[in-house]
XYZ file of C-alpha atoms in Angstrom:
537
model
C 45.030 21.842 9.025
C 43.631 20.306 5.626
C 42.607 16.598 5.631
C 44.651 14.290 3.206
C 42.245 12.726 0.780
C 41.411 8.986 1.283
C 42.112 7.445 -1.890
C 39.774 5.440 -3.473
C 40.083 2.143 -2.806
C 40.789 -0.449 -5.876
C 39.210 -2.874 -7.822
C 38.662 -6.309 -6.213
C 39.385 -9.973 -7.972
C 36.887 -12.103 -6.641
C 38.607 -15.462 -5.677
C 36.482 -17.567 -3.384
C 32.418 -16.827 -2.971
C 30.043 -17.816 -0.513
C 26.520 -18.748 -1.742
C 23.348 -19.276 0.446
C 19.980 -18.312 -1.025
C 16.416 -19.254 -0.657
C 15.431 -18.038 -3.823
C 17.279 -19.994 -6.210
C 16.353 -17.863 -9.543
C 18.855 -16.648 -11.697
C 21.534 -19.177 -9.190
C 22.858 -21.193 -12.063
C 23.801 -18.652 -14.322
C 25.700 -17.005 -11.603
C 27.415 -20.056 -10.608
C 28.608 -20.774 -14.102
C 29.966 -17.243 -14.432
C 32.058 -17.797 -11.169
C 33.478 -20.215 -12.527
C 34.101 -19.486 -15.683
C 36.220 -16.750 -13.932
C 37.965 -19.348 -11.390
C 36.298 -18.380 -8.484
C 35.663 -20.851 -6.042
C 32.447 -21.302 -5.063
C 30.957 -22.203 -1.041
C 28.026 -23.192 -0.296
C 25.649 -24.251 1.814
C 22.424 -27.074 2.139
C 20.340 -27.207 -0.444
C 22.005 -24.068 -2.742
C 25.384 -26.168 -2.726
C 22.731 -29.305 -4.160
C 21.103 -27.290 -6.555
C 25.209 -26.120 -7.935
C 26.504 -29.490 -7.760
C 23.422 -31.083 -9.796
C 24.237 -28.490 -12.262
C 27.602 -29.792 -12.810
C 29.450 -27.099 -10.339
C 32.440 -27.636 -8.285
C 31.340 -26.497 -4.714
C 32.857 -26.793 -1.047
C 30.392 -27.151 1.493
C 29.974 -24.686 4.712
C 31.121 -27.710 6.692
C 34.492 -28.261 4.794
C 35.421 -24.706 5.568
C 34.494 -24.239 8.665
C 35.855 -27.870 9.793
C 32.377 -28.256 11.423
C 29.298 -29.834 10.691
C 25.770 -28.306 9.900
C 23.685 -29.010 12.968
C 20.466 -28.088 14.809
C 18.179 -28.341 11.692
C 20.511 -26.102 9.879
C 20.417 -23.023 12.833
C 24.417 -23.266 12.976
C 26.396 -23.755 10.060
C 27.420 -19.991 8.972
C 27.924 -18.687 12.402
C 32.152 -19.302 12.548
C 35.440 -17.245 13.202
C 36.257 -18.900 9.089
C 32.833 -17.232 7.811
C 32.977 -14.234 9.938
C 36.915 -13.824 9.967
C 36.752 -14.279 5.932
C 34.287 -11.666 5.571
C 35.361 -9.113 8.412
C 39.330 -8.864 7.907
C 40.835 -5.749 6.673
C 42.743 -6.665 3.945
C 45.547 -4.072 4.865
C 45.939 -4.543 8.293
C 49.005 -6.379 9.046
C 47.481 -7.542 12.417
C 44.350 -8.867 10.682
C 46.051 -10.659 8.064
C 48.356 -11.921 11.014
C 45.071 -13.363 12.985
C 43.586 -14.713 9.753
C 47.175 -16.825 8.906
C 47.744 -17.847 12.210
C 43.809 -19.445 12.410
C 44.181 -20.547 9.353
C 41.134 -18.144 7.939
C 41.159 -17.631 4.271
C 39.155 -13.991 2.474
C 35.915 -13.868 1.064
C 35.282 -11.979 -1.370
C 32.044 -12.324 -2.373
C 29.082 -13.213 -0.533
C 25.175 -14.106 -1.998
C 22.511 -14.507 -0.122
C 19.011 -13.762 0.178
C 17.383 -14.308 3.359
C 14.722 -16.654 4.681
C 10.950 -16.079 3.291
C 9.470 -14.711 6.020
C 6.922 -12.926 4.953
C 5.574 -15.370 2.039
C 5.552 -17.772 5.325
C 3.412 -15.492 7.346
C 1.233 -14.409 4.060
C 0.253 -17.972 3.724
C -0.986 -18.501 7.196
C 1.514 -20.175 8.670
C 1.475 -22.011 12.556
C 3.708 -20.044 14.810
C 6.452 -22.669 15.383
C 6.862 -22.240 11.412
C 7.380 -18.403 11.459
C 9.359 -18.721 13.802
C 11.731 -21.327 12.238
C 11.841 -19.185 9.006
C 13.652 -16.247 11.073
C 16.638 -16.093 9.332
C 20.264 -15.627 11.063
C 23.141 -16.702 9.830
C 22.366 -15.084 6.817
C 21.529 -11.329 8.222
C 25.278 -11.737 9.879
C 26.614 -12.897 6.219
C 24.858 -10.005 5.039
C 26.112 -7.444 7.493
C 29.586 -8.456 8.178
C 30.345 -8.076 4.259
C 28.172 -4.983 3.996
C 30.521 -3.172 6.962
C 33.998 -4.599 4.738
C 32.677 -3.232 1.485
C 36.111 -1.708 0.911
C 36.975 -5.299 0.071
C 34.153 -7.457 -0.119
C 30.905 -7.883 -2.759
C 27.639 -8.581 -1.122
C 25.070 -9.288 -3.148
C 21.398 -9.795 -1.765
C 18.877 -9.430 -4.310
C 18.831 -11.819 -7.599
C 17.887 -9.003 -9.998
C 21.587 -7.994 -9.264
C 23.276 -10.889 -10.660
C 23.191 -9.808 -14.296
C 24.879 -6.514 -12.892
C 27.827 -8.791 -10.988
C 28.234 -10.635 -13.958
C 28.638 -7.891 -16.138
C 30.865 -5.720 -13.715
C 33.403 -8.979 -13.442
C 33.594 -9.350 -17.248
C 34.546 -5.429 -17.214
C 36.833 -5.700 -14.204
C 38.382 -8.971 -15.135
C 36.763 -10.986 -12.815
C 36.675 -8.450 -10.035
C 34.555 -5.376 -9.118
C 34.794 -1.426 -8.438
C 34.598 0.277 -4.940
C 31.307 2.160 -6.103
C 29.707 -1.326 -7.161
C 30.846 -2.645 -3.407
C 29.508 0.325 -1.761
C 25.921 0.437 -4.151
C 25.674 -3.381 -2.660
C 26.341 -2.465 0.896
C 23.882 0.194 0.731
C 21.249 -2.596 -0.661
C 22.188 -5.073 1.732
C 21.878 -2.753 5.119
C 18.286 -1.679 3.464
C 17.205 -5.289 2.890
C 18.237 -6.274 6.220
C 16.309 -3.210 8.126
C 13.389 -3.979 6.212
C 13.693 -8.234 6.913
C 14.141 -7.185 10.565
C 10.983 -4.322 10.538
C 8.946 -7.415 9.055
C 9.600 -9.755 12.309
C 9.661 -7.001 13.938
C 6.191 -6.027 13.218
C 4.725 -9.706 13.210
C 6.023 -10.293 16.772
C 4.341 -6.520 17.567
C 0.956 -6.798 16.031
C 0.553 -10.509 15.352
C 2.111 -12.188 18.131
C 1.832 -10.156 20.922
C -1.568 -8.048 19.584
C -0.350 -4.198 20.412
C -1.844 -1.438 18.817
C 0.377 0.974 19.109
C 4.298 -1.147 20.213
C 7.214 1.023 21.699
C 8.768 1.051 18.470
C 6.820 1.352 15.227
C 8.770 -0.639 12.823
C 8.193 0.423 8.774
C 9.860 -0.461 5.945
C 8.708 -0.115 1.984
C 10.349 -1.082 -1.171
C 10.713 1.537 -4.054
C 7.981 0.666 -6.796
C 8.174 3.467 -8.873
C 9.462 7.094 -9.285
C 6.367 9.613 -10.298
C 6.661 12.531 -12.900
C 6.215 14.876 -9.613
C 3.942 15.098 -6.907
C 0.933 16.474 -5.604
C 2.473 19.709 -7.565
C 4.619 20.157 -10.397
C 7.850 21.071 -8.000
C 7.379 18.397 -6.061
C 9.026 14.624 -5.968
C 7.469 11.699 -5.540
C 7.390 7.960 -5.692
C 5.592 4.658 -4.945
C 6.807 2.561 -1.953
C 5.126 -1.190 -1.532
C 4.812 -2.512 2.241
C 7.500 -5.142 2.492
C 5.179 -6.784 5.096
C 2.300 -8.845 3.840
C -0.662 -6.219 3.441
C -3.901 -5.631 1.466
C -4.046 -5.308 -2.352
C -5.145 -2.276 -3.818
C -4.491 0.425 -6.277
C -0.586 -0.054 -5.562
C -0.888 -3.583 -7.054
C -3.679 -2.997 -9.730
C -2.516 -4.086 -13.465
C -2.225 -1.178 -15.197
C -4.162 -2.406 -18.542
C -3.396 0.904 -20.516
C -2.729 4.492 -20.803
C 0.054 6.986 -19.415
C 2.105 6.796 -16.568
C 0.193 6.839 -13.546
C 0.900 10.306 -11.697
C 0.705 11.394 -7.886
C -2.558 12.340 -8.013
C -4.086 9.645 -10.048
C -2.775 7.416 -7.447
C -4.026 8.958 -4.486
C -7.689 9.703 -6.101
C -7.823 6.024 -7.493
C -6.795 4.887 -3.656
C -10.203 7.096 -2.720
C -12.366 5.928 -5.174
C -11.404 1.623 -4.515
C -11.555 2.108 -0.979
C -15.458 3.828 -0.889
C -16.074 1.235 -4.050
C -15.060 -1.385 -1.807
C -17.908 -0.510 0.870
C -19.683 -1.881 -1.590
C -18.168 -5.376 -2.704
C -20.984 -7.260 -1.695
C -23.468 -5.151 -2.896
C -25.409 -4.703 -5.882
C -23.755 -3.247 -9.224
C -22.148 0.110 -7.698
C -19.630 3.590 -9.657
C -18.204 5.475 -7.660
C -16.973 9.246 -9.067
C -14.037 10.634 -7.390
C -12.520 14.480 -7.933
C -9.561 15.226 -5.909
C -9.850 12.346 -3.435
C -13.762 13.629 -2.879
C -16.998 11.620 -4.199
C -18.803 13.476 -6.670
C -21.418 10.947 -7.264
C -22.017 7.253 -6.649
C -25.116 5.101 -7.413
C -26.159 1.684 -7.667
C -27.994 -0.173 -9.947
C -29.610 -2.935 -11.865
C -26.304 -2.751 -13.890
C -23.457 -1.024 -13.848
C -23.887 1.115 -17.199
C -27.364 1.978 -14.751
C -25.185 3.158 -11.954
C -22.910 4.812 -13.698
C -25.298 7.176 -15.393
C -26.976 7.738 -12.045
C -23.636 8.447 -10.379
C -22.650 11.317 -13.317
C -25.746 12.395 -13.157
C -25.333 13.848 -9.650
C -22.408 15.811 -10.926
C -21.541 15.698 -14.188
C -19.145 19.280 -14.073
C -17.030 17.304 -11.437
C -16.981 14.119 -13.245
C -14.740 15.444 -15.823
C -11.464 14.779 -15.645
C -12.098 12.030 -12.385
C -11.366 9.049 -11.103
C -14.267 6.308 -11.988
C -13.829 2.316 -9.654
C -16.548 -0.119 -10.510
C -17.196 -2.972 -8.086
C -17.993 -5.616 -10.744
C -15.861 -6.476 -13.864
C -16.066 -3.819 -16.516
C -18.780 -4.585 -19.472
C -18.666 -3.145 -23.052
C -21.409 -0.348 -22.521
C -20.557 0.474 -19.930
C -17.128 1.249 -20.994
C -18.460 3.193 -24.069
C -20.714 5.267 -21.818
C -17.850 6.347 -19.603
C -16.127 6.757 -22.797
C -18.588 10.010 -23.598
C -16.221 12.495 -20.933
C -12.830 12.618 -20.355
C -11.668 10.218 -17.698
C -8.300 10.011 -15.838
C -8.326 6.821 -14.546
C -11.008 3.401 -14.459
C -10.344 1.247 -11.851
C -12.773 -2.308 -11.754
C -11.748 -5.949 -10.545
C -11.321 -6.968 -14.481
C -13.048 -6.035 -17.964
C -14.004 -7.995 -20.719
C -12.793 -8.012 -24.027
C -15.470 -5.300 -25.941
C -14.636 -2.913 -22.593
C -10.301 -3.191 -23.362
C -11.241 -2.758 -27.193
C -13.228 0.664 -26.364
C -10.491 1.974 -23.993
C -8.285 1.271 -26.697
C -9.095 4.188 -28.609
C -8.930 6.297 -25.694
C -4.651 6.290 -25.345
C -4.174 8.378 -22.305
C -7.183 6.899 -20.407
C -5.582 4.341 -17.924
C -7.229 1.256 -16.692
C -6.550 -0.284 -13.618
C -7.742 -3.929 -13.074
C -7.423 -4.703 -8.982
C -8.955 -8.718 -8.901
C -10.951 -8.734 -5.676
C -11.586 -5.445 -3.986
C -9.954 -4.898 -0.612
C -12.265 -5.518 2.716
C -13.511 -2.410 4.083
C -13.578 -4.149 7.548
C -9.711 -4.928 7.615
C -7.908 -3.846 10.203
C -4.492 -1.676 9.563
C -2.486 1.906 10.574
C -2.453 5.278 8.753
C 0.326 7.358 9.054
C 0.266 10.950 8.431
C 3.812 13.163 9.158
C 3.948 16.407 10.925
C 6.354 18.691 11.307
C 8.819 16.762 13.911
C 6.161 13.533 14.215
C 4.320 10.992 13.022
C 0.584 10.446 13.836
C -0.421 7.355 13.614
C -4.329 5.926 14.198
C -6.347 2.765 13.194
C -8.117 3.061 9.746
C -11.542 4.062 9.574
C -12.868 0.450 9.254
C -16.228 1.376 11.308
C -19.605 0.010 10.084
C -22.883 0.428 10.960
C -25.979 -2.101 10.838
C -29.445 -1.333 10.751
C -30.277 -2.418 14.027
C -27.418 -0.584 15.638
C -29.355 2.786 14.533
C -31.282 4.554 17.097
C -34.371 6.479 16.027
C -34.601 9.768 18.128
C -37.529 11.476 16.042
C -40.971 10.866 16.610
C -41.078 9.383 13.192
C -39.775 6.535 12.269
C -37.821 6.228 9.108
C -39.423 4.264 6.618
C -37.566 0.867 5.106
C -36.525 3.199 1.582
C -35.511 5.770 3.944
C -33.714 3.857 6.241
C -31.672 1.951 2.878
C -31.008 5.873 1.880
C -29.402 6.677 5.335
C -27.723 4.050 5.159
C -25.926 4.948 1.658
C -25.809 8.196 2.308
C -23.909 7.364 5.530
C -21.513 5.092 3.447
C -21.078 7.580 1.052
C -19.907 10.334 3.801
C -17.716 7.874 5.434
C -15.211 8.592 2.536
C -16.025 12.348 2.169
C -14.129 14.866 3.325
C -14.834 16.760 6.335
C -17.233 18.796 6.949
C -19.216 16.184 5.301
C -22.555 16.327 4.060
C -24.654 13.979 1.435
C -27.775 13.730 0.087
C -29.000 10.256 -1.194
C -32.191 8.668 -2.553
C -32.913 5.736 -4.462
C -29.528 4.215 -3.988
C -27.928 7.560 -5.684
C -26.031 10.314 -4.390
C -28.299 13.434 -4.720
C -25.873 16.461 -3.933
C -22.737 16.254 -1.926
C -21.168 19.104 0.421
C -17.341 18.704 0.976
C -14.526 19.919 2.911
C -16.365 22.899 4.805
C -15.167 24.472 7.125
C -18.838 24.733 8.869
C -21.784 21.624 8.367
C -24.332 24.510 7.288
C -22.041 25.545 4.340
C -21.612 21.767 3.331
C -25.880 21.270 3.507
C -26.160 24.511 0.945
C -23.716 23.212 -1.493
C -24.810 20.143 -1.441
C -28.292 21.146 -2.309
C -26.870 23.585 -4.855
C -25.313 20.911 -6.397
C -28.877 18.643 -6.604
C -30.115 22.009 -7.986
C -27.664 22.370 -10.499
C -27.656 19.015 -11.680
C -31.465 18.867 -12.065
C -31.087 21.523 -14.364
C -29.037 20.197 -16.635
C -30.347 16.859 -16.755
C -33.597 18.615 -16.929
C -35.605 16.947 -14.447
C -38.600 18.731 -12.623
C -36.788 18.577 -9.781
C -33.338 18.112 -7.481
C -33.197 14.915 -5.907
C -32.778 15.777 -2.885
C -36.519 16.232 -2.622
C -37.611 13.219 -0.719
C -33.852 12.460 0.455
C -31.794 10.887 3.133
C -28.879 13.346 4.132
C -25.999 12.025 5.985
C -23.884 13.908 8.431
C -20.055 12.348 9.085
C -20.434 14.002 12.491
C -23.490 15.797 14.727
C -25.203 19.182 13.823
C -23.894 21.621 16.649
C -26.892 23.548 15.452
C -30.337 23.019 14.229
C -29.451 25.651 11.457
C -27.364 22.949 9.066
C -30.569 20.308 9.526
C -33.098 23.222 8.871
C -30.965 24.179 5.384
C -31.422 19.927 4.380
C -35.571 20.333 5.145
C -35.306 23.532 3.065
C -33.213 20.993 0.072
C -36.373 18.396 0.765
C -34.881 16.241 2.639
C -37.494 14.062 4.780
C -35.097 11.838 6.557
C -31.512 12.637 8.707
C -28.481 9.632 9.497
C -26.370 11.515 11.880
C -23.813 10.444 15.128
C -25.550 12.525 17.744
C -23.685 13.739 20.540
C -24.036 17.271 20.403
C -24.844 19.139 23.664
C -27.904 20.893 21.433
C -28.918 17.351 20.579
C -32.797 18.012 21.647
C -32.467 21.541 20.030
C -31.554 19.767 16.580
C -34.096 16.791 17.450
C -36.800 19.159 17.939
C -36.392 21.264 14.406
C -36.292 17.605 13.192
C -39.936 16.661 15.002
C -41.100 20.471 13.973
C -40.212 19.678 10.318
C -41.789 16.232 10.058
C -38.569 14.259 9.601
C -37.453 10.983 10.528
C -33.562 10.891 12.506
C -31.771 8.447 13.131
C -28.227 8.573 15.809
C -25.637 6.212 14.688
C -23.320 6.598 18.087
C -20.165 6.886 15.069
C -18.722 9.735 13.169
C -16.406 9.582 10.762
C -14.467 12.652 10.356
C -11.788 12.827 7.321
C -9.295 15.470 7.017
């Protein structure tokens, strides 16, 4: 038996609107086009003030609804007139027979934009506030139109006005079924996401769970990408609706080309390990597909930039560069010298911007303050049929936290290398090994899928980069080398003596622990056991 095609259903003149918004932008304008089109306009509080003052005929909620607004505003939408207006099939005889005989008349437009919840809880609000700024009555506005979108407009975000406006002035004052349904499908998402935002305050905020029964997430579409991490593959930019770090995401894009997949997710890698170092002296990190390739500190940053290439300067071209202090003229025209993707820094002066300039396609990214290292947050990584979900990485390490197993102690320059180093692998990925000395990365070993492998390619590197800087020798002579997690076997330690390394920052924890600290007493080094490891995948 073959279905019988719905029909389309027609074009709706917009006769009597109900208006409720927070955000008051753009409200006006909108008003006066209702109007102008005869519509009558409802309203409520302090959006029916803000028409009236502009010389607007409006009803209030009360005069509909033949009841007041009470409770500090909680009840004043939530009535068989709102609800009946909004919900009614127009062209069912028994509907239209309930809304005569209660004396209900249509709506046929409803605006409203909910409650500022978030903005509320971003500024630090007391509880009893948050609480208060739970919106209601206009989530039920919102829905109740969305579900009659056959004959009913709901518009919830303000950017859409110009779009009402315009489709009324085509439509003679009314609108098309597609326009209904585009709203509808707007209105369900901005409702899902205001209710994932309370949701997730009372989860992790309020009641302080990890992990709740239900992981609420919504994001809001930023941007569509040229493709992904590969050409045949989509991809876009969602922003947390919920009130969250700033980082890459919200960085002003100063210059250059559209930011790409890639770009974004090796920029991400390159703030975040530049952030470790926020309080620290003038730091550049060097990132090549989401990996460090070098990253020093410095007297200044042009200093620590050349230190930072100089560890790798093959793998520099073509990276990521983030700066931890505001970008300086030379500094810019020595990162000018190779081709760079992407500069990320908190902000740049004026002779920096002038020598990007001339470099089109370069793109600079200008984040304000960097993002705390410390801060607390989820990662979320799909599988097939799942989501993991675990705690970021936020673990540091203090000096006196460091246990020294070797019958050597490290000295205080060793110890500071261990320590960068250790920073340094934090953000590398695993297996992770780095060499460090004098506040610079020496050699770095990445993405192994053994520690011993990592040790020799980081100390090829060092080789290969005192070559071409022409130095009488790798750095990694008189290192610190950093391990993200322990040496199952003295072998990988024994291959970072045979690089020159004389001192070891490790987690410890193997079972061959005194095999590994005993090559390390044989050798002469200093080792320390940081009780953390920091695996990366």
């Amino acid at each position: 038996m073959t279905a019988t095609p719905t029909a389309t259903p027609a074009d709706v003149t917009i006769k009597r609107a109900l208006l409720s918004v927070s955000d008051k932008a753009g409200l006006i304008d909108l008003g006066r086009a209702l109007s102008d089109h005869g519509v009558e306009l409802v309203s409520t509080g302090g959006t029916a003030k803000a028409l009236r003052d502009a010389g607007l005929d409006v009803m209030d909620i009360s005069d509909l609804t033949g009841f007041p607004e009470m409770m500090d505003g909680r009840v004043k939408t939530l009535h068989p007139k709102v609800h009946g207006g909004l919900l009614a099939v127009r062209n069912n005889p028994d509907h239209v027979a309930s809304m005569d005989e209660h004396e209900i008349g249509a709506i046929d437009l409803v605006v409203v934009n909910l409650y500022p919840f978030a903005a509320t809880v971003a500024k630090g609000a007391e509880r009893e506030e948050i609480i208060e700024n739970i919106d209601i009555g206009g989530p039920s506005m919102v829905r109740s139109a969305a579900k009659n979108h056959e004959s009913v407009v709901i518009v919830t975000d303000p950017a859409d006005y110009a779009r009402l406006i315009a489709e009324m002035a085509e439509k003679a004052g009314g609108t098309s079924y597609d326009f209904r349904r585009m709203c509808a499908a707007k209105a369900y998402a901005a409702t899902a996401a205001y209710d994932s935002m309370i949701a997730s305050w009372f989860a992790f905020a309020d009641q302080g769970e990890m992990f709740p029964q239900t992981l609420a997430v919504a994001s809001t579409l930023s941007t569509t990408l040229r493709y992904g991490e590969n050409p045949h593959q989509s991809a876009a930019l969602y922003l947390p609706t919920s009130p969250s770090a700033n980082g890459i995401a919200q960085a002003k894009q100063v210059q250059g080309k559209e930011l790409s997949y890639n770009n974004y997710n090796d920029a991400d890698a390159a703030l975040e390990l530049v952030s470790e170092f926020r309080d620290g002296p003038p730091t550049v990190v060097i990132v090549k597909h989401a990996n460090p390739c070098g990253v020093a500190t410095g007297d200044t940053l042009i200093e620590a930039y050349e230190a930072a290439l100089a560890c790798d300067s093959v793998s520099a071209f073509g990276g990521i560069i983030a700066v931890n202090r505001p970008l300086d003229g030379p500094t810019a025209e020595a990162i000018s010298g190779i081709f760079t993707e992407v500069v990320a820094a908190p902000g740049a002066d004026d002779a920096a911007r002038a020598i990007f300039a001339k470099k089109k396609n370069l793109r600079l990214l200008l984040t304000g303050d960097l993002p705390d290292p410390a801060r607390a947050g989820l990662q979320l990584k799909t599988i097939a049929g799942g989501v993991l979900v675990q705690s970021r990485d936020n673990g540091q390490i203090s000096r006196d936290a460091l246990k020294v197993v070797t019958k050597r102690e490290p000295t205080p320059q060793e110890l500071d290398d261990c320590l960068f180093a250790w920073t340094v692998a934090k953000h590398v990925k695993s297996n992770a090994i780095v060499y460090a000395k004098d506040g610079s990365t020496a050699g770095v070993g990445a993405g192994q899928m053994n520690r011993l492998e990592s040790a020799r390619i980081a100390a090829w590197k060092a080789k290969d980069a005192a070559e071409k800087a022409g130095w009488s020798a790798p750095r990694t002579i008189g290192s610190a080398v950093a391990s993200d997690a322990f040496f199952p076997f003295a072998d990988g330690l024994l291959a970072a003596v045979e690089a020159g390394a004389t001192a070891v920052i490790q987690p410890g924890g193997s079972i061959r622990d005194d095999e590994v600290i005993a090559a390390a007493d044989e050798a002469g080094l200093a080792m320390v056991f940081t009780g953390m490891r920091h695996f990366r995948h």
